[in-house]
PDB file of N, CA and C in Angstrom:
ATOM      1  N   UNK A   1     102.139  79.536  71.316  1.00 69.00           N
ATOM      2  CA  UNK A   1     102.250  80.947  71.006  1.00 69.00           C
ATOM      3  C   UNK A   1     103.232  81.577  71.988  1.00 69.00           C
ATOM      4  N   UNK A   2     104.239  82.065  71.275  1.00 79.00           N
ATOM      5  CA  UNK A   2     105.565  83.058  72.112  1.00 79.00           C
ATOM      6  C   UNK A   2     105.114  84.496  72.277  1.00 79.00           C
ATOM      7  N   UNK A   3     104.809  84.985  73.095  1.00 83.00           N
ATOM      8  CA  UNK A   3     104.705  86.885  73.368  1.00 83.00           C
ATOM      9  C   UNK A   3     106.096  86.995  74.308  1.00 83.00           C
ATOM     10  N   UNK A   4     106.734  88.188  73.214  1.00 85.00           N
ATOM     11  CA  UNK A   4     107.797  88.832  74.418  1.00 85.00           C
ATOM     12  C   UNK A   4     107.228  90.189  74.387  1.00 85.00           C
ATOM     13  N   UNK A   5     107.530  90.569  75.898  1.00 82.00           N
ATOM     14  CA  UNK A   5     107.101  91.758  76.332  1.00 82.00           C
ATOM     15  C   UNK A   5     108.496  92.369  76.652  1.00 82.00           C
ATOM     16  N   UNK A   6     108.614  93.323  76.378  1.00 82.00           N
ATOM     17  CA  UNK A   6     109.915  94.398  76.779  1.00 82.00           C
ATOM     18  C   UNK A   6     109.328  95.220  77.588  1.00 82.00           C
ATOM     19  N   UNK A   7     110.113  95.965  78.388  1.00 83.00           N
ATOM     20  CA  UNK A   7     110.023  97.008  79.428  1.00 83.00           C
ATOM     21  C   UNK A   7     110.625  98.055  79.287  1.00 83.00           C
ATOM     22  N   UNK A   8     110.386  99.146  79.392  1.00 84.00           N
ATOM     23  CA  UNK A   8     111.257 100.655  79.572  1.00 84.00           C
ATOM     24  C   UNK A   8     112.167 100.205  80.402  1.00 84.00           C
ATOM     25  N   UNK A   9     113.192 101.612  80.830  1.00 84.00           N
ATOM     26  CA  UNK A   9     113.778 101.431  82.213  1.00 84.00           C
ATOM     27  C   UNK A   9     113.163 102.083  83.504  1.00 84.00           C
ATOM     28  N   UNK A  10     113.012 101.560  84.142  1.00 81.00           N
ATOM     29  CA  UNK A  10     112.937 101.650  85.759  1.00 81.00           C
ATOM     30  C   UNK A  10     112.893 103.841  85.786  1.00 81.00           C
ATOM     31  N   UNK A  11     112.084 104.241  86.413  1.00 77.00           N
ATOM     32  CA  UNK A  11     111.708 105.260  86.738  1.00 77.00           C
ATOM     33  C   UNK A  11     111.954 105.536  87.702  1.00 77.00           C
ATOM     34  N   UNK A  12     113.041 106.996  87.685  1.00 78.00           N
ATOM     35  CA  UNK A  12     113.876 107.244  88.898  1.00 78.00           C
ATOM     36  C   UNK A  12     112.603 107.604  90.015  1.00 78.00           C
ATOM     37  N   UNK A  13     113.164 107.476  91.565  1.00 75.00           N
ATOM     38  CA  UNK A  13     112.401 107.641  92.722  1.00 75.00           C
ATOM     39  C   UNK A  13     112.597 109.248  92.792  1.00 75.00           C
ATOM     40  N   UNK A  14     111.300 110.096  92.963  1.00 66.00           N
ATOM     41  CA  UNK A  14     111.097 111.467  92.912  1.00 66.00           C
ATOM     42  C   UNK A  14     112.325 111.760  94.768  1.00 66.00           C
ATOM     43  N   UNK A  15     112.940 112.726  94.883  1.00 68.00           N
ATOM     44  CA  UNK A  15     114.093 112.513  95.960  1.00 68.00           C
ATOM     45  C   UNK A  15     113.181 113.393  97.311  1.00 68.00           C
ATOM     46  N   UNK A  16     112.277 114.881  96.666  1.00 66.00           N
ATOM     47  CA  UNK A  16     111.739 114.764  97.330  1.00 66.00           C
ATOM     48  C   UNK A  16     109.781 115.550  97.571  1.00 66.00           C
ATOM     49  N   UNK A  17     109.232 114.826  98.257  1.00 69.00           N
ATOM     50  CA  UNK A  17     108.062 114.810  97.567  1.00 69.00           C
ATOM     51  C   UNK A  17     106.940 115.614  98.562  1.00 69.00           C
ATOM     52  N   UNK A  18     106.542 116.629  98.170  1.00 74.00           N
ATOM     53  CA  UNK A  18     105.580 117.760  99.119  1.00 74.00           C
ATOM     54  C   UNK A  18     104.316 117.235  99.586  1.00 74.00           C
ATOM     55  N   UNK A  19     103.786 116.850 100.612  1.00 75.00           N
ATOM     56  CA  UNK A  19     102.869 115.858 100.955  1.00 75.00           C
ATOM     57  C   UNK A  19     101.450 117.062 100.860  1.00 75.00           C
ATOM     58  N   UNK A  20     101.718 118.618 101.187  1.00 78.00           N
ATOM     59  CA  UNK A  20     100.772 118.951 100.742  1.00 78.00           C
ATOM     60  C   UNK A  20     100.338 119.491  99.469  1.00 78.00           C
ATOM     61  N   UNK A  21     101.597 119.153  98.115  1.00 76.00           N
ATOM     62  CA  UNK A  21     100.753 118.815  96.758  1.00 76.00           C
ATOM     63  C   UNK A  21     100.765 117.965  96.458  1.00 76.00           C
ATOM     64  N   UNK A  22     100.970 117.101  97.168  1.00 74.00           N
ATOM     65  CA  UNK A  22     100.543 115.258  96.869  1.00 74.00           C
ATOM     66  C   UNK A  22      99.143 115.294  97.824  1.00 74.00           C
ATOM     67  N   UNK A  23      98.674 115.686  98.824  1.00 76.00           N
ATOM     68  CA  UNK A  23      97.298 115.294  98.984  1.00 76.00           C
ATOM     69  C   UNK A  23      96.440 116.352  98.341  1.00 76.00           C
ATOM     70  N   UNK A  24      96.990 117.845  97.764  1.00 76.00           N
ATOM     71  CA  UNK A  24      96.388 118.304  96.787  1.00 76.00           C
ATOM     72  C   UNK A  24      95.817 117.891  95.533  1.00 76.00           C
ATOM     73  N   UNK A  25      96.969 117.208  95.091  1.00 75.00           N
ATOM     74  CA  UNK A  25      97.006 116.273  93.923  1.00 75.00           C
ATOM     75  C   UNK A  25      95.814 115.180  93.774  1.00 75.00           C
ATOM     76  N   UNK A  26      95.581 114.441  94.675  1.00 77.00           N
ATOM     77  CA  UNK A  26      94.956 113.328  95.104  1.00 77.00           C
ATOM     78  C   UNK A  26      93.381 114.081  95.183  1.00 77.00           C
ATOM     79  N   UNK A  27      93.363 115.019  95.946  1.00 78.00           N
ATOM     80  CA  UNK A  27      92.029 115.358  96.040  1.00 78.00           C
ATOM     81  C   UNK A  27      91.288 116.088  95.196  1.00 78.00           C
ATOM     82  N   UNK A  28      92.327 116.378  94.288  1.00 75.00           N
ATOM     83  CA  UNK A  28      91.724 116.913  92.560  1.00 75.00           C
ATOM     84  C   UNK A  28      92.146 118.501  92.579  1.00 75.00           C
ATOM     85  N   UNK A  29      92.852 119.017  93.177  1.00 58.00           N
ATOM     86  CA  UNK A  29      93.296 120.301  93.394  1.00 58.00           C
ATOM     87  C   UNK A  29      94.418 120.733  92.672  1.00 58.00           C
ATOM     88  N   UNK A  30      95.484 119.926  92.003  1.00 51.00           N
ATOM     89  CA  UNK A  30      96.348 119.617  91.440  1.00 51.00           C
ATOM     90  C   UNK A  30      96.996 120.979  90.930  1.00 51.00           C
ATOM     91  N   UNK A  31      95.709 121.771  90.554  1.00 55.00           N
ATOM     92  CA  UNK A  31      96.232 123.793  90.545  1.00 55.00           C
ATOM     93  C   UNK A  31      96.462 124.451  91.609  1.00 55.00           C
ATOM     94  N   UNK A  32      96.275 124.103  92.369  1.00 53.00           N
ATOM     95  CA  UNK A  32      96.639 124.982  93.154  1.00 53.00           C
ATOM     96  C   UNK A  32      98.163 125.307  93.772  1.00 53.00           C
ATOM     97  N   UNK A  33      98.253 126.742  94.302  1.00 60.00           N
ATOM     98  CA  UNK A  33      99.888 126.439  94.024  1.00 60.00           C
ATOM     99  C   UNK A  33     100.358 126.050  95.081  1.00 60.00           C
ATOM    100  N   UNK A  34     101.545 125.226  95.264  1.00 59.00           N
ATOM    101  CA  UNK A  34     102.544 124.117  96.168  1.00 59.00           C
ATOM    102  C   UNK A  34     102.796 125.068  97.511  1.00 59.00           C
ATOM    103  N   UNK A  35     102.807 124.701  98.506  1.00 62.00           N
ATOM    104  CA  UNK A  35     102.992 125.812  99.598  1.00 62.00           C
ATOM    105  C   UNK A  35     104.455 125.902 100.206  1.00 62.00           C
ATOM    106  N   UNK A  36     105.049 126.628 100.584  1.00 64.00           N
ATOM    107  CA  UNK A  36     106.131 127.413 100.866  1.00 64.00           C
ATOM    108  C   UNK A  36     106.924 126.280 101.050  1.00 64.00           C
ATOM    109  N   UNK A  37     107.955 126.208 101.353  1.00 65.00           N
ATOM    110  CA  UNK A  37     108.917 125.208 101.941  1.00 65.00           C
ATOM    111  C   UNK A  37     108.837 125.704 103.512  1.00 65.00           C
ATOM    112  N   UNK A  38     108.722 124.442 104.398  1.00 65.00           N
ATOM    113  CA  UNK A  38     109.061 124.727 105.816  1.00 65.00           C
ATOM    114  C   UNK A  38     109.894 125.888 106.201  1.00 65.00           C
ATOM    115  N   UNK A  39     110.219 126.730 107.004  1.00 68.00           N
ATOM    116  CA  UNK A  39     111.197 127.547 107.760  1.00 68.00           C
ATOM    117  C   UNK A  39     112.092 126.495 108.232  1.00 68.00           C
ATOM    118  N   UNK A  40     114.065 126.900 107.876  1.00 64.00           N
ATOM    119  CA  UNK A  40     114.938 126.130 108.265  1.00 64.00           C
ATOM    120  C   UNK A  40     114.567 126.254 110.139  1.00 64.00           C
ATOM    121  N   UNK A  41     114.734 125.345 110.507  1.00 67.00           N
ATOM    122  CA  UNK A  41     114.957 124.953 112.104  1.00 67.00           C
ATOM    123  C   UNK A  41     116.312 124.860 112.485  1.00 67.00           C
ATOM    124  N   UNK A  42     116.713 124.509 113.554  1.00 69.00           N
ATOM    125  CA  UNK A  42     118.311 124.283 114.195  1.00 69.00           C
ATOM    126  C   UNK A  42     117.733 122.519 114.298  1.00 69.00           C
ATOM    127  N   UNK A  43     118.683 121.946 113.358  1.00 69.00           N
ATOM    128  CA  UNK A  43     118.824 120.131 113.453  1.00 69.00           C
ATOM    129  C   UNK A  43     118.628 120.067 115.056  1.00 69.00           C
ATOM    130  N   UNK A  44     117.913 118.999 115.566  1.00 76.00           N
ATOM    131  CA  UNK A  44     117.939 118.528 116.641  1.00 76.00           C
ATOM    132  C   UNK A  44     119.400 117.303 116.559  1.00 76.00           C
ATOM    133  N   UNK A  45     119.126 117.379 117.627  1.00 85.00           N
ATOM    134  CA  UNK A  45     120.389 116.071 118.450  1.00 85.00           C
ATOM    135  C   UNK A  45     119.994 114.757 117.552  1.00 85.00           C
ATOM    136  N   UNK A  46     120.496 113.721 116.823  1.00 88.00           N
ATOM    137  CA  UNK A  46     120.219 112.566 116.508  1.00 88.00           C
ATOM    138  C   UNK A  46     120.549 111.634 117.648  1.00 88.00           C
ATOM    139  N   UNK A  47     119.397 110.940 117.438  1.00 87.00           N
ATOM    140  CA  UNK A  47     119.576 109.769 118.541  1.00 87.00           C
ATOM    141  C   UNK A  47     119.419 108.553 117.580  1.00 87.00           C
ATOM    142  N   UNK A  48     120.320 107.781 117.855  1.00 90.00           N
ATOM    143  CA  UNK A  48     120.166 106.129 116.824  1.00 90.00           C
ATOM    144  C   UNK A  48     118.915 105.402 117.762  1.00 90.00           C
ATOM    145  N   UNK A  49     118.105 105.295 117.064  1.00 87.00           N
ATOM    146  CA  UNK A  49     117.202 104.397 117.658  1.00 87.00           C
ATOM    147  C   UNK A  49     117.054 102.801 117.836  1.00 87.00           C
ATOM    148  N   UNK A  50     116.711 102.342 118.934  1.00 91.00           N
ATOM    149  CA  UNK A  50     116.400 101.010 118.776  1.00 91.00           C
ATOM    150  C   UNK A  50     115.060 100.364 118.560  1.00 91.00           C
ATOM    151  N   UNK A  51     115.066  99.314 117.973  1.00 91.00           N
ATOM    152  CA  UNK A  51     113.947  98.403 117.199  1.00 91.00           C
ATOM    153  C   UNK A  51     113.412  97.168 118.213  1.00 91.00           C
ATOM    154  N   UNK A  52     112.403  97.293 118.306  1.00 91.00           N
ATOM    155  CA  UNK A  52     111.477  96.600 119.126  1.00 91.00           C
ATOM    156  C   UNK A  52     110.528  95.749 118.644  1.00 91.00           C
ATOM    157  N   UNK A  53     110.775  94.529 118.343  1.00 94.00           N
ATOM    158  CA  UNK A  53     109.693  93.587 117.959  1.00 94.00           C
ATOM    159  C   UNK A  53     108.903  92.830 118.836  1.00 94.00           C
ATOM    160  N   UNK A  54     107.621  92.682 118.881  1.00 94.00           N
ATOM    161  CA  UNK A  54     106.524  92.096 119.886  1.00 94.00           C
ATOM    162  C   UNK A  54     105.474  91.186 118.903  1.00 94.00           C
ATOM    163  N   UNK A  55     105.265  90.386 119.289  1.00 96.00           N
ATOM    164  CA  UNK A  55     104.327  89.511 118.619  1.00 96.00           C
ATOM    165  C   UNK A  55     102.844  89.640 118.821  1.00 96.00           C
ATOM    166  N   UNK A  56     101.960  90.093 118.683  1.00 95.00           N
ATOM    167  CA  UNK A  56     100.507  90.363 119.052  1.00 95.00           C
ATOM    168  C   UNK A  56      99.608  89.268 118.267  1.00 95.00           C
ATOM    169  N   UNK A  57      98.392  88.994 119.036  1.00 97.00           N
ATOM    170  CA  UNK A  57      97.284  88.299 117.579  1.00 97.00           C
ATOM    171  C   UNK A  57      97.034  89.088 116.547  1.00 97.00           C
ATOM    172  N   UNK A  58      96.443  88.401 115.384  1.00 95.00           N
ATOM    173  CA  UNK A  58      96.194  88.699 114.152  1.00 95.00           C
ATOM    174  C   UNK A  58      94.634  90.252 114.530  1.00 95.00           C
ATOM    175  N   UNK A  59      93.809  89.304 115.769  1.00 96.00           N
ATOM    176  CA  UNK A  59      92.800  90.486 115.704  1.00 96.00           C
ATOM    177  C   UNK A  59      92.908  91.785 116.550  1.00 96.00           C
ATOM    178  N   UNK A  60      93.761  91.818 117.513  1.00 96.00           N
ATOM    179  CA  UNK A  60      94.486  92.938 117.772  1.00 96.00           C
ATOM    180  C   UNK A  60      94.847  93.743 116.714  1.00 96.00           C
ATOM    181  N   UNK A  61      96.128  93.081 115.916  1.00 96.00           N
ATOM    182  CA  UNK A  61      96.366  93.776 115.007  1.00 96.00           C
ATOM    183  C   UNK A  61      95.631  94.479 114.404  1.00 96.00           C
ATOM    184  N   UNK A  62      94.765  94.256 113.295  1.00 96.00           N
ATOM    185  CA  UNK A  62      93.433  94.449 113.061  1.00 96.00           C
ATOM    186  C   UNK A  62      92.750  95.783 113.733  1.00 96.00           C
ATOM    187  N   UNK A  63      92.795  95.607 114.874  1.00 96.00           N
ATOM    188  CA  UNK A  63      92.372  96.852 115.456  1.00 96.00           C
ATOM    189  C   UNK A  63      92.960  97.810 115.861  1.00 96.00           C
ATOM    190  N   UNK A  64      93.927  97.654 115.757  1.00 95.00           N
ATOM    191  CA  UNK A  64      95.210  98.841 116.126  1.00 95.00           C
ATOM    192  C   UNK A  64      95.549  99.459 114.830  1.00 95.00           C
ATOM    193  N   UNK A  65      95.530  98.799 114.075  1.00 95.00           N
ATOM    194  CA  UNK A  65      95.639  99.375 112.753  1.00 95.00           C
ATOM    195  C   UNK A  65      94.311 100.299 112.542  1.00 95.00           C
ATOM    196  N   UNK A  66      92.949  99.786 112.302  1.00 95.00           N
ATOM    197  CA  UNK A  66      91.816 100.287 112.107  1.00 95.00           C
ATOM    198  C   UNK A  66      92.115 101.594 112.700  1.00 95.00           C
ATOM    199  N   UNK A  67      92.452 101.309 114.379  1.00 95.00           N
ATOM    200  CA  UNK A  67      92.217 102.810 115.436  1.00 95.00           C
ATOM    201  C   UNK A  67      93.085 103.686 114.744  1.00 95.00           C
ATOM    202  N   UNK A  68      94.297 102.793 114.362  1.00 94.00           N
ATOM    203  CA  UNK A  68      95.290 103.686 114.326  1.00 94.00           C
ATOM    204  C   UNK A  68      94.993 105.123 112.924  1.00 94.00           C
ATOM    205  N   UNK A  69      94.321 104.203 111.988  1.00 94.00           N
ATOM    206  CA  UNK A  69      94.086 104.784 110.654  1.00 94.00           C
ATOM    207  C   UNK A  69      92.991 105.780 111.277  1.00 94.00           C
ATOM    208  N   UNK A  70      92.062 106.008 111.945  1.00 94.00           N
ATOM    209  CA  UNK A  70      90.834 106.680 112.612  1.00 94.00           C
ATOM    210  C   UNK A  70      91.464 107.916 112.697  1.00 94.00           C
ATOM    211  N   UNK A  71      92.572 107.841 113.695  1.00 93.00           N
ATOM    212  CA  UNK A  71      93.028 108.282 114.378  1.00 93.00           C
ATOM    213  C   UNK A  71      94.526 109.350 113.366  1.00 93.00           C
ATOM    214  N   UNK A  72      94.527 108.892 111.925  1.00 93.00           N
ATOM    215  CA  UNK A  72      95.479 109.652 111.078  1.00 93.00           C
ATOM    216  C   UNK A  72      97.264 109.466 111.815  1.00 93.00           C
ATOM    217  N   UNK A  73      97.245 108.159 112.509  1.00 94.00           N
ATOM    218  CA  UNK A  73      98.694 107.972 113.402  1.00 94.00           C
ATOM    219  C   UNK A  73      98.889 106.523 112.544  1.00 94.00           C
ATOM    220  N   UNK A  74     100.167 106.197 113.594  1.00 94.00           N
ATOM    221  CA  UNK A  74     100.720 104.986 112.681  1.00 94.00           C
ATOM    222  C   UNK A  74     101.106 104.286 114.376  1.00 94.00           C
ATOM    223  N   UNK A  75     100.511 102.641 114.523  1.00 95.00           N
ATOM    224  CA  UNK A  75     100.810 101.975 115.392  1.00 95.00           C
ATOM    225  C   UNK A  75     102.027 102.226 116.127  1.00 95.00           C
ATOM    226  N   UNK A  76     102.865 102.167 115.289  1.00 94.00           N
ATOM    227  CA  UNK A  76     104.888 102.488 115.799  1.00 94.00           C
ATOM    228  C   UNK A  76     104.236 104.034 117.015  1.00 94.00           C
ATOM    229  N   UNK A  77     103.964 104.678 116.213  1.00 94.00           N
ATOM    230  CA  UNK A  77     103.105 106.091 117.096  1.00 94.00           C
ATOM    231  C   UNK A  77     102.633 106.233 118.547  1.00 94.00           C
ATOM    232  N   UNK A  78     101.979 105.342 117.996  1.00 95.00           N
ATOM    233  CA  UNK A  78     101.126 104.855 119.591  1.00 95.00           C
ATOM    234  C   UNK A  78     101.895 103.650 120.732  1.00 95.00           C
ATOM    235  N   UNK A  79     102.239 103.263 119.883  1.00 94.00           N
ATOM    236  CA  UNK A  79     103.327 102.111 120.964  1.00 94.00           C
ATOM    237  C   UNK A  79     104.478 103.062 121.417  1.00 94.00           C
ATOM    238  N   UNK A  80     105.485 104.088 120.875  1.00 94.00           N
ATOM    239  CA  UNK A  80     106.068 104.705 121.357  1.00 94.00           C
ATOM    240  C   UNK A  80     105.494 105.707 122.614  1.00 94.00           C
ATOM    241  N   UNK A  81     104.491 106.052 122.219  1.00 95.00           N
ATOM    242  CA  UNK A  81     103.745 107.319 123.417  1.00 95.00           C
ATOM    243  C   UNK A  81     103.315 105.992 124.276  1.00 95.00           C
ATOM    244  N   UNK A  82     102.883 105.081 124.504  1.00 95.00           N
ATOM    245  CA  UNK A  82     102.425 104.520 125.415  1.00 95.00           C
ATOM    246  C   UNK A  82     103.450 103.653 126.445  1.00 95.00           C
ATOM    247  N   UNK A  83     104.264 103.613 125.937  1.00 95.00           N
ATOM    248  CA  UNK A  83     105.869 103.176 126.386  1.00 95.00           C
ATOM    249  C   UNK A  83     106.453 104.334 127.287  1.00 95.00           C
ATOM    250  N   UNK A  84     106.620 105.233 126.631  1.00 95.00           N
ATOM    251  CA  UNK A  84     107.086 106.054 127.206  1.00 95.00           C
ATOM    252  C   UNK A  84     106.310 107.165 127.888  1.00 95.00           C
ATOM    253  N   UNK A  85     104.730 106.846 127.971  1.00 95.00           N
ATOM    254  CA  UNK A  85     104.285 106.903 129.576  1.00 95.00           C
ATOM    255  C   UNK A  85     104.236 105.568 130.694  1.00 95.00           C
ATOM    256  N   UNK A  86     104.503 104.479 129.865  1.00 94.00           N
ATOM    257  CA  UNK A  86     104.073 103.757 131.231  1.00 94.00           C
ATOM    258  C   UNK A  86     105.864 103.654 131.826  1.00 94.00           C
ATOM    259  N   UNK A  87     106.892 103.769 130.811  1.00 94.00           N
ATOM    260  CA  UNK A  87     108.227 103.822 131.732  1.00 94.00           C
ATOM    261  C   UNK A  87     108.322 105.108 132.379  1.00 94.00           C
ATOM    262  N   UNK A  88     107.727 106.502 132.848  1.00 93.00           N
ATOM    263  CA  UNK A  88     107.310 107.770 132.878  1.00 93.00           C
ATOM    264  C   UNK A  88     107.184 107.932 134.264  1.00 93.00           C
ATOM    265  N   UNK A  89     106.548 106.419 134.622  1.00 89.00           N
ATOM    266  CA  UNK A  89     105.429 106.648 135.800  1.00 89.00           C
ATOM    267  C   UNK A  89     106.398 106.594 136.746  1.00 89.00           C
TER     268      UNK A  89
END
């Protein structure tokens, strides 16, 4: 037995996306109305950043992630603030 399946095309990526009517959205609020756009700021200075890879165990990981999710941060987060207190000192 042959099945062909066809596909639509590919669904453009939304360019840009309001995180507080997307967790509106999510939490069933979906009416309510979208909130202001930020106030323009003065661009800060760009700095090109550099990339830092470290190898940790699997159950570390694990827990840095867990804390990290507790905690509403993202590992990269916490390794940056903790870096740049212990080079600080």
């Amino acid at each position: 037995m042959n099945k062909k399946v066809t596909f639509g095309a590919r669904p453009k990526p939304l360019s840009v996306v309001d995180p507080v009517a997307a967790d509106a959205f999510v939490s069933g609020g979906a009416e309510t109305q979208p909130a202001p756009p930020p106030q323009a700021q003065e661009p800060a200075e760009k700095v090109k950043l550099k990339r830092l890879t470290i190898d940790i165990e699997p159950a570390l990981h694990k827990r840095l992630k867990a804390r990290a999710a507790e905690e509403d941060t993202s590992i990269a987060d916490v390794a940056r603030r903790l870096l740049q207190e212990w080079a600080h000192r």
